[in-house]
Short mmCIF file of C-alpha atoms in Angstrom, two decimals:
data_model
loop_
_atom_site.label_atom_id
_atom_site.label_comp_id
_atom_site.label_asym_id
_atom_site.label_seq_id
_atom_site.Cartn_x
_atom_site.Cartn_y
_atom_site.Cartn_z
CA ARG A 1 0.32 -0.17 0.04
CA ILE A 2 3.01 2.49 0.53
CA PHE A 3 4.43 2.40 -2.72
CA ALA A 4 0.78 1.99 -4.46
CA ALA A 5 0.35 5.39 -2.46
CA SER A 6 3.59 7.24 -3.72
CA PRO A 7 5.25 5.27 -7.05
CA ASP A 8 7.83 7.35 -6.39
CA LEU A 9 9.07 5.20 -3.71
CA SER A 10 9.03 1.75 -6.05
CA THR A 11 13.12 1.59 -6.03
CA PHE A 12 13.67 2.20 -2.08
CA GLU A 13 13.71 -0.70 0.35
CA LEU A 14 11.45 -1.10 2.95
CA ALA A 15 11.69 -2.66 6.12
CA ARG A 16 9.35 -3.05 9.67
CA GLN A 17 11.68 -1.69 12.07
CA GLY A 18 9.28 -2.92 14.61
CA GLY A 19 5.67 -2.40 16.25
CA ASP A 20 4.20 0.11 14.19
CA GLU A 21 7.17 1.65 12.51
CA PHE A 22 8.42 0.94 9.25
CA LEU A 23 11.63 2.40 7.28
CA ALA A 24 11.28 3.21 3.76
CA PHE A 25 15.35 4.59 2.24
CA GLY A 26 16.43 5.02 -0.82
CA VAL A 27 18.42 7.56 -3.00
CA LEU A 28 15.64 10.01 -4.65
CA ASP A 29 16.23 12.10 -7.85
CA PRO A 30 19.24 14.56 -9.08
CA GLY A 31 18.50 17.47 -7.54
CA ALA A 32 15.43 17.13 -5.15
CA THR A 33 15.24 18.73 -2.75
CA ALA A 34 14.11 18.59 1.06
CA THR A 35 10.61 20.78 0.77
CA GLU A 36 10.17 17.59 -2.14
CA ALA A 37 10.52 15.01 0.07
CA GLU A 38 8.30 16.20 2.31
CA TRP A 39 5.80 17.14 0.09
CA ARG A 40 5.99 13.00 -1.26
CA ALA A 41 5.59 12.15 3.14
CA ASP A 42 2.50 14.49 2.71
CA HIS A 43 0.87 12.65 -0.02
CA LEU A 44 1.91 9.58 1.52
CA ILE A 45 0.43 10.20 4.78
CA ASP A 46 -3.24 11.74 3.40
CA ASP A 47 -3.41 8.51 1.26
CA LEU A 48 -2.67 5.84 4.71
CA SER A 49 -5.35 7.69 6.55
CA LYS A 50 -7.88 6.95 3.96
CA PRO A 51 -10.27 4.34 5.36
CA ILE A 52 -9.61 0.46 4.90
CA PRO A 53 -12.56 -1.94 4.76
CA VAL A 54 -12.60 -4.61 6.80
CA ALA A 55 -15.10 -7.91 7.07
CA LEU A 56 -16.94 -8.68 10.02
CA ARG A 57 -18.13 -12.05 11.16
CA ASP A 58 -21.91 -11.34 10.41
CA ALA A 59 -21.32 -10.03 7.18
CA ASN A 60 -20.95 -7.09 7.60
CA SER A 61 -18.12 -4.69 6.72
CA THR A 62 -17.25 -1.12 8.94
CA ASP A 63 -14.30 1.08 8.17
CA VAL A 64 -10.73 1.41 10.28
CA ARG A 65 -8.30 4.40 9.55
CA VAL A 66 -4.76 4.10 10.25
CA GLY A 67 -2.55 6.90 11.92
CA VAL A 68 0.00 8.18 10.04
CA SER A 69 3.74 10.28 11.33
CA VAL A 70 6.82 10.93 9.00
CA GLY A 71 10.32 11.47 9.84
CA ILE A 72 12.74 12.61 6.92
CA ALA A 73 17.10 12.28 7.46
CA PHE A 74 18.38 12.67 4.34
CA GLY A 75 22.58 11.58 3.79
CA THR A 76 25.16 13.66 3.58
CA GLU A 77 28.89 14.12 3.06
CA LEU A 78 29.08 14.47 6.88
CA CYS A 79 26.40 11.66 7.52
CA ARG A 80 27.18 8.27 5.13
CA ASN A 81 26.49 5.77 7.85
CA ILE A 82 23.40 4.70 8.19
CA ASP A 83 22.70 3.83 11.52
CA VAL A 84 23.23 7.50 12.34
CA LEU A 85 20.23 8.07 9.12
CA ILE A 86 18.00 5.60 11.08
CA ALA A 87 18.55 7.22 14.15
CA ASN A 88 18.02 10.70 12.46
CA ALA A 89 15.01 10.27 11.26
CA ASP A 90 13.29 8.89 14.56
CA ILE A 91 14.31 11.58 16.01
CA ALA A 92 12.14 13.42 13.07
CA LEU A 93 9.57 10.93 13.69
CA TYR A 94 9.55 11.97 17.50
CA ALA A 95 8.98 15.65 16.66
CA SER A 96 6.43 14.44 14.52
CA LYS A 97 4.50 12.60 16.32
CA LYS A 98 4.81 15.55 19.00
CA SER A 99 3.24 18.19 17.34
CA GLY A 100 0.88 16.31 16.63
CA LYS A 101 1.01 13.82 14.74
CA GLY A 102 -0.34 13.32 11.27
CA ILE A 103 2.60 15.00 9.89
CA ALA A 104 6.04 15.18 8.12
CA THR A 105 8.89 15.61 9.31
CA GLY A 106 12.78 16.89 8.40
CA PHE A 107 15.56 15.86 10.72
CA ARG A 108 17.61 19.38 11.90
CA ALA A 109 20.74 18.74 13.33
CA SER A 110 19.13 20.98 16.69
CA MET A 111 17.23 18.13 17.10
CA ARG A 112 19.96 15.86 18.48
CA GLU A 113 20.85 17.81 20.95
CA GLU A 114 17.37 18.05 21.77
CA ALA A 115 16.79 14.36 21.80
CA GLU A 116 20.30 14.01 23.69
CA ALA A 117 19.26 15.96 26.32
CA ARG A 118 15.66 14.06 26.62
CA ASN A 119 17.73 11.46 27.14
CA GLN A 120 19.84 12.96 29.52
CA TRP A 121 16.76 14.44 31.94
CA ALA A 122 15.36 10.32 31.39
CA ASN A 123 18.22 9.27 32.74
CA GLU A 124 18.10 11.95 35.88
CA ILE A 125 14.45 10.01 36.67
CA THR A 126 15.47 7.15 36.62
CA ARG A 127 17.87 7.84 39.24
CA GLY A 128 15.61 10.05 40.96
CA LEU A 129 13.27 6.99 41.04
CA GLN A 130 15.56 5.00 42.39
CA GLU A 131 16.81 6.98 44.76
CA LEU A 132 13.75 8.00 46.31
CA GLU A 133 13.85 11.63 45.42
CA PHE A 134 10.08 11.78 44.59
CA GLU A 135 7.63 12.67 47.73
CA ALA A 136 4.45 13.83 48.56
CA PHE A 137 3.15 17.23 48.92
CA PHE A 138 -0.13 17.45 50.06
CA GLN A 139 -3.00 20.27 49.02
CA PRO A 140 -6.14 20.87 51.53
CA GLN A 141 -9.87 20.01 50.90
CA ILE A 142 -12.36 21.67 52.34
CA ASP A 143 -16.27 20.85 53.28
CA LEU A 144 -18.25 24.46 51.74
CA ALA A 145 -21.12 23.77 54.75
CA THR A 146 -19.00 24.29 57.28
CA GLY A 147 -15.50 25.11 57.10
CA ARG A 148 -13.39 22.74 57.64
CA VAL A 149 -10.78 20.39 56.20
CA VAL A 150 -12.02 17.29 55.67
CA GLY A 151 -9.17 15.81 52.92
CA LEU A 152 -6.05 15.78 51.27
CA GLU A 153 -4.72 15.72 47.83
CA ALA A 154 -1.46 13.98 47.49
CA LEU A 155 0.40 14.94 44.63
CA ALA A 156 4.16 13.99 43.40
CA ARG A 157 7.70 16.88 43.76
CA TRP A 158 10.77 15.90 43.10
CA HIS A 159 13.50 16.90 45.26
CA HIS A 160 16.31 17.00 42.42
CA PRO A 161 19.95 17.66 44.84
CA LYS A 162 21.76 20.51 42.25
CA LEU A 163 18.24 21.55 41.08
CA GLY A 164 16.01 21.61 44.34
CA LEU A 165 11.97 21.33 44.38
CA ILE A 166 10.98 20.57 40.67
CA GLU A 167 7.13 20.59 39.81
CA PRO A 168 5.60 17.48 38.22
CA ALA A 169 5.05 19.86 34.78
CA HIS A 170 8.94 18.88 34.67
CA PHE A 171 9.16 15.51 35.17
CA MET A 172 5.39 13.43 34.73
CA ASP A 173 5.20 13.36 30.50
CA GLN A 174 9.56 11.84 30.18
CA ILE A 175 7.90 9.20 33.28
CA GLU A 176 5.27 7.95 31.02
CA GLN A 177 7.23 7.82 27.93
CA ALA A 178 9.60 5.62 29.86
CA SER A 179 6.66 3.75 31.07
CA LYS A 180 7.77 4.48 34.76
CA SER A 181 4.35 6.20 36.19
CA ASP A 182 3.60 2.72 37.86
CA LEU A 183 7.17 3.41 40.37
CA LEU A 184 6.14 6.81 40.63
CA ASP A 185 2.90 5.97 41.57
CA GLY A 186 3.81 3.40 44.83
CA GLN A 187 6.33 5.88 45.74
CA ILE A 188 3.72 8.25 46.70
CA ILE A 189 1.33 5.99 47.29
CA LEU A 190 3.27 4.17 50.09
CA ARG A 191 4.42 7.67 51.72
CA THR A 192 0.70 8.70 51.48
CA VAL A 193 -0.71 6.32 53.63
CA GLU A 194 2.52 7.01 56.15
CA ALA A 195 1.40 10.23 56.00
CA LEU A 196 -1.99 9.70 57.10
CA ARG A 197 -0.76 6.99 59.86
CA HIS A 198 1.71 9.72 60.83
CA LEU A 199 -0.89 12.46 61.07
CA ARG A 200 -3.49 10.36 63.11
CA LYS A 201 -0.36 10.01 65.68
CA GLN A 202 -0.64 13.40 66.23
CA GLY A 203 -4.16 13.77 66.81
CA LEU A 204 -5.51 15.37 63.75
CA PHE A 205 -7.59 13.00 61.97
CA ILE A 206 -8.34 13.91 58.44
CA GLU A 207 -10.90 12.15 57.11
CA ARG A 208 -9.69 11.13 53.68
CA MET A 209 -6.17 11.10 51.88
CA ALA A 210 -6.77 11.55 47.86
CA VAL A 211 -3.71 9.74 45.43
CA ASN A 212 -3.34 9.92 41.72
CA VAL A 213 -3.00 6.50 39.65
CA SER A 214 -1.80 6.22 36.49
CA GLY A 215 -3.52 4.33 32.97
CA THR A 216 -0.30 1.34 33.62
CA LEU A 217 -1.61 0.65 38.13
CA LEU A 218 -5.33 0.82 36.26
CA ARG A 219 -4.84 -1.79 34.13
CA ASP A 220 -2.70 -3.91 36.41
CA PRO A 221 -5.12 -6.90 38.61
CA THR A 222 -3.14 -7.13 41.11
CA PHE A 223 -3.03 -3.06 41.76
CA SER A 224 -6.33 -2.50 44.16
CA THR A 225 -5.53 -6.13 46.54
CA THR A 226 -1.91 -4.58 46.56
CA PHE A 227 -3.40 -1.39 47.40
CA SER A 228 -5.18 -2.78 50.12
CA GLU A 229 -2.77 -4.66 51.93
CA ILE A 230 -0.31 -1.31 52.36
CA VAL A 231 -3.68 0.58 53.93
CA LYS A 232 -3.72 -2.48 56.32
CA GLU A 233 -0.61 -2.75 57.33
CA HIS A 234 -0.50 0.60 58.55
CA PHE A 235 -3.73 -0.37 60.38
CA LEU A 236 -6.04 2.06 58.49
CA PRO A 237 -9.54 1.40 56.50
CA PRO A 238 -9.51 1.55 52.78
CA GLU A 239 -12.40 3.69 53.51
CA ASP A 240 -10.47 6.69 54.32
CA PHE A 241 -9.01 6.65 50.72
CA THR A 242 -9.96 8.36 47.69
CA VAL A 243 -8.64 7.11 43.97
CA GLU A 244 -8.39 10.13 41.63
CA VAL A 245 -8.47 8.38 37.82
CA LEU A 246 -8.51 10.39 34.78
CA GLU A 247 -11.85 9.76 32.61
CA SER A 248 -9.27 9.60 29.39
CA LEU A 249 -6.96 6.81 30.95
CA VAL A 250 -10.32 4.71 32.01
CA LEU A 251 -11.49 4.89 28.33
CA ASP A 252 -9.09 5.03 26.07
CA THR A 253 -6.71 2.52 26.88
CA GLY A 254 -7.55 -0.61 28.07
CA ARG A 255 -11.06 0.51 28.59
CA ASP A 256 -12.36 -3.41 30.22
CA GLU A 257 -9.33 -3.91 32.29
CA ALA A 258 -9.07 -0.10 33.83
CA ILE A 259 -12.84 -0.28 35.06
CA ALA A 260 -12.47 -3.57 36.33
CA THR A 261 -9.69 -2.38 38.55
CA VAL A 262 -12.55 0.78 39.71
CA GLN A 263 -14.77 -1.61 40.56
CA ARG A 264 -12.88 -3.52 42.15
CA LEU A 265 -11.20 -0.57 44.47
CA MET A 266 -14.70 0.94 45.42
CA ARG A 267 -16.03 -3.03 46.57
CA GLN A 268 -12.83 -2.94 48.97
CA GLY A 269 -14.06 -0.03 50.13
CA PHE A 270 -11.96 2.51 48.66
CA GLN A 271 -13.73 5.52 46.80
CA VAL A 272 -13.15 6.78 43.62
CA ALA A 273 -12.89 10.44 41.54
CA ILE A 274 -13.17 11.36 38.10
CA ASP A 275 -10.24 13.67 38.38
CA ASP A 276 -10.25 16.86 35.98
CA PHE A 277 -13.63 16.48 34.59
CA GLY A 278 -14.69 19.00 31.87
CA THR A 279 -11.82 17.96 29.84
CA GLY A 280 -11.69 14.12 28.17
CA TYR A 281 -15.47 13.25 27.52
CA SER A 282 -17.40 15.09 30.13
CA SER A 283 -20.35 12.52 29.35
CA LEU A 284 -22.95 10.68 31.57
CA GLU A 285 -22.56 7.77 30.23
CA SER A 286 -18.52 8.02 30.13
CA VAL A 287 -19.63 8.68 34.36
CA ALA A 288 -21.72 5.92 34.55
CA ALA A 289 -19.72 3.30 32.80
CA ILE A 290 -16.28 3.87 35.48
CA GLY A 291 -19.32 4.65 38.27
CA GLY A 292 -17.10 7.39 40.43
CA SER A 293 -17.95 8.08 43.88
CA ILE A 294 -16.38 11.74 43.61
CA LEU A 295 -16.91 13.77 40.54
CA LYS A 296 -14.23 16.17 40.56
CA ILE A 297 -14.33 19.31 38.35
CA ASP A 298 -11.59 20.54 36.84
CA LYS A 299 -9.61 23.76 37.68
CA SER A 300 -9.81 24.78 34.07
CA LEU A 301 -13.75 25.85 34.02
CA VAL A 302 -13.17 27.36 37.84
CA ARG A 303 -11.18 29.68 36.54
CA GLN A 304 -13.88 30.42 33.91
CA LEU A 305 -16.97 30.74 36.50
CA GLY A 306 -17.95 33.97 35.23
CA ASP A 307 -18.17 33.32 31.36
CA PRO A 308 -22.28 32.52 31.38
CA ARG A 309 -21.77 29.25 29.34
CA ILE A 310 -18.92 27.79 31.31
CA HIS A 311 -21.29 28.62 34.14
CA LYS A 312 -24.38 27.10 32.36
CA ILE A 313 -21.99 24.07 31.54
CA LEU A 314 -21.12 23.39 35.26
CA THR A 315 -24.52 23.88 36.44
CA ALA A 316 -25.51 20.97 34.06
CA ALA A 317 -22.53 18.63 35.54
CA ILE A 318 -22.63 19.20 39.12
CA ALA A 319 -26.52 18.00 38.55
CA MET A 320 -25.52 15.24 36.73
CA GLY A 321 -23.52 13.97 39.73
CA HIS A 322 -25.82 14.15 41.89
CA GLY A 323 -28.52 12.70 40.29
CA LEU A 324 -25.81 9.66 40.06
CA GLY A 325 -25.86 10.10 43.87
CA VAL A 326 -22.08 10.75 43.65
CA SER A 327 -21.00 13.51 45.24
CA VAL A 328 -19.65 16.86 43.24
CA TYR A 329 -15.19 18.71 44.06
CA ALA A 330 -13.83 20.85 42.41
CA GLU A 331 -10.22 22.55 42.46
CA GLY A 332 -8.34 25.19 41.20
CA ALA A 333 -10.05 27.87 43.94
CA GLU A 334 -7.89 30.55 44.06
CA THR A 335 -10.32 33.32 45.13
CA ALA A 336 -12.93 34.09 47.81
CA THR A 337 -14.91 34.64 44.73
CA HIS A 338 -14.35 30.85 43.37
CA LEU A 339 -15.19 29.83 46.60
CA GLU A 340 -19.26 31.68 46.63
CA ARG A 341 -19.93 30.68 42.76
CA LEU A 342 -19.23 26.92 43.68
CA GLN A 343 -20.67 26.43 46.95
CA ALA A 344 -24.25 28.48 45.27
CA LEU A 345 -23.41 25.77 42.39
CA GLY A 346 -23.52 23.03 45.14
CA VAL A 347 -19.77 21.43 45.18
CA GLU A 348 -19.20 19.97 48.46
CA VAL A 349 -15.75 19.90 49.16
CA VAL A 350 -13.25 22.66 47.41
CA GLN A 351 -9.29 23.00 47.38
CA GLY A 352 -7.28 25.55 45.63
CA TYR A 353 -4.18 27.98 45.95
CA GLN A 354 -6.84 29.88 48.43
CA ILE A 355 -6.79 27.48 51.06
CA GLY A 356 -3.72 25.92 50.56
CA ALA A 357 -0.70 25.55 48.52
CA PRO A 358 0.80 21.65 47.84
CA MET A 359 3.22 21.71 51.75
CA ALA A 360 5.45 18.60 52.36
CA LEU A 361 4.39 16.84 55.20
CA PRO A 362 6.08 19.30 58.40
CA GLU A 363 4.69 22.54 56.41
CA LEU A 364 1.62 20.36 56.39
CA GLN A 365 1.13 20.04 60.50
CA ALA A 366 2.40 23.92 60.67
CA TRP A 367 -0.64 24.96 58.91
CA LEU A 368 -3.25 22.46 60.38
CA ALA A 369 -1.72 23.39 63.56
CA SER A 370 -2.45 27.46 62.70
CA LEU A 371 -5.76 27.16 62.23
CA PRO A 372 -8.29 28.22 64.48
CA LYS A 373 -9.81 25.18 66.17
CA ALA A 374 -13.95 24.85 65.78
CA LYS A 375 -16.25 24.37 69.01
CA ALA A 376 -19.29 22.08 68.78
CA GLU A 377 -22.48 23.57 68.35
CA ARG A 378 -25.00 21.00 68.32
CA GLY A 379 -22.93 18.50 67.47
CA ARG A 380 -21.38 19.78 64.41
CA PRO A 381 -18.44 22.88 63.80
CA PRO A 382 -19.66 26.60 63.08
CA ALA A 383 -18.41 28.16 59.64
CA PRO A 384 -15.80 30.53 59.35
CA GLN A 385 -16.50 33.78 58.99
CA TRP A 386 -15.42 34.01 55.25
CA LEU A 387 -18.26 31.47 54.07
CA PRO A 388 -20.18 33.06 51.65
CA SER A 389 -23.15 34.78 53.17
CA ARG A 390 -26.17 35.41 51.05
CA LYS A 391 -26.88 38.36 53.81
CA ARG A 392 -23.23 39.79 53.47
CA ARG A 393 -20.39 40.53 51.00
CA GLN A 394 -17.81 38.81 52.73
CA PRO A 395 -14.16 40.35 52.69
CA PRO A 396 -11.49 38.44 50.34
CA MET A 397 -10.72 34.70 52.55
CA ARG A 398 -7.19 34.03 53.87
CA PHE A 399 -5.93 30.75 53.82
CA ASP A 400 -5.98 30.36 57.61
CA ARG A 401 -8.99 31.06 58.16
CA ALA A 402 -10.13 27.22 57.81
CA VAL A 403 -11.05 25.16 60.41
CA ALA A 404 -8.81 22.46 61.51
CA PRO A 405 -9.87 19.03 61.14
CA ASP A 406 -10.96 17.29 64.36
CA ARG A 407 -9.08 16.16 66.70
#
């Protein structure tokens, strides 16, 4: 089919490099330019992307489409080594995929420098995982009805020995590409369980800890059992932990395995939150299929609460969640206005920098100790002064006005 799409390549050698990657190499006509080669590659992509009819067992047929990306490299007087030429084409292919797939990209010398930098960074990440340099930071979650701290979300941070504290944006993609997400998840989960045990020994009763789980662990049939054993070894019940999963991770790849894992987690007592709701499918069907107990509104929607269209979308999403009998959380609350609007919409629990930034465990303990203690009033703590009120406008909320968890 490749030769049929591009007769000009009929004199080329075609080989399968491995997996879904193929190599075509040969000599172009004299005077051919890089622009012409890229034009031919674009033509090839268009032809190979056309639908392919596939017969089904019931005598019907369906069309399938194959996505194609191309990397192009030229041999020169300075580069006649075939191994180097293939490596350059592979680097260009990576650039095509990173740019959105379905395109052709020619190799440039600067790409090799970028590839070497990526490899060096990937090696650093591997070393950091081996040396246990990644740790959990914790962001508070408050109940909007009472202002009480009811939970913490564990977020990964990297304490690099030379570069200091590194945010996830600088290492998560590389960890996923290196297929080491399960190693990072395992380290963060263990530290989170240890942290909750430690806080309760200090007299701070945090109701629930939330951890993020990658697609790799969701497709691992042993994950739910392993997690359950870890929490029980620390004398904690599964009910005190929430597993946050991206909607797309469950439904895109390994759907059946991922949904089975979610169901096992819930049967064992864990809470399951559909994270970043509003950025993926965001449909009633997908929420019902996953079957989580918490719907978590993504921060990108919270930041646009002033947009009437976004407000309507959130109103519908929250009503949908409540209609399914699940709790609705929101992340990214960065202003007092966010808190007021989220409470008006019916959101139960929120987190964000307006309440508290992600903190290391010692800093978190100091922050919790600085909060005002709630005094019981008819069996429940009073709402703090900064919570939204229909009777009066509130001054901008300070994060230290939250109410400490029960002791």
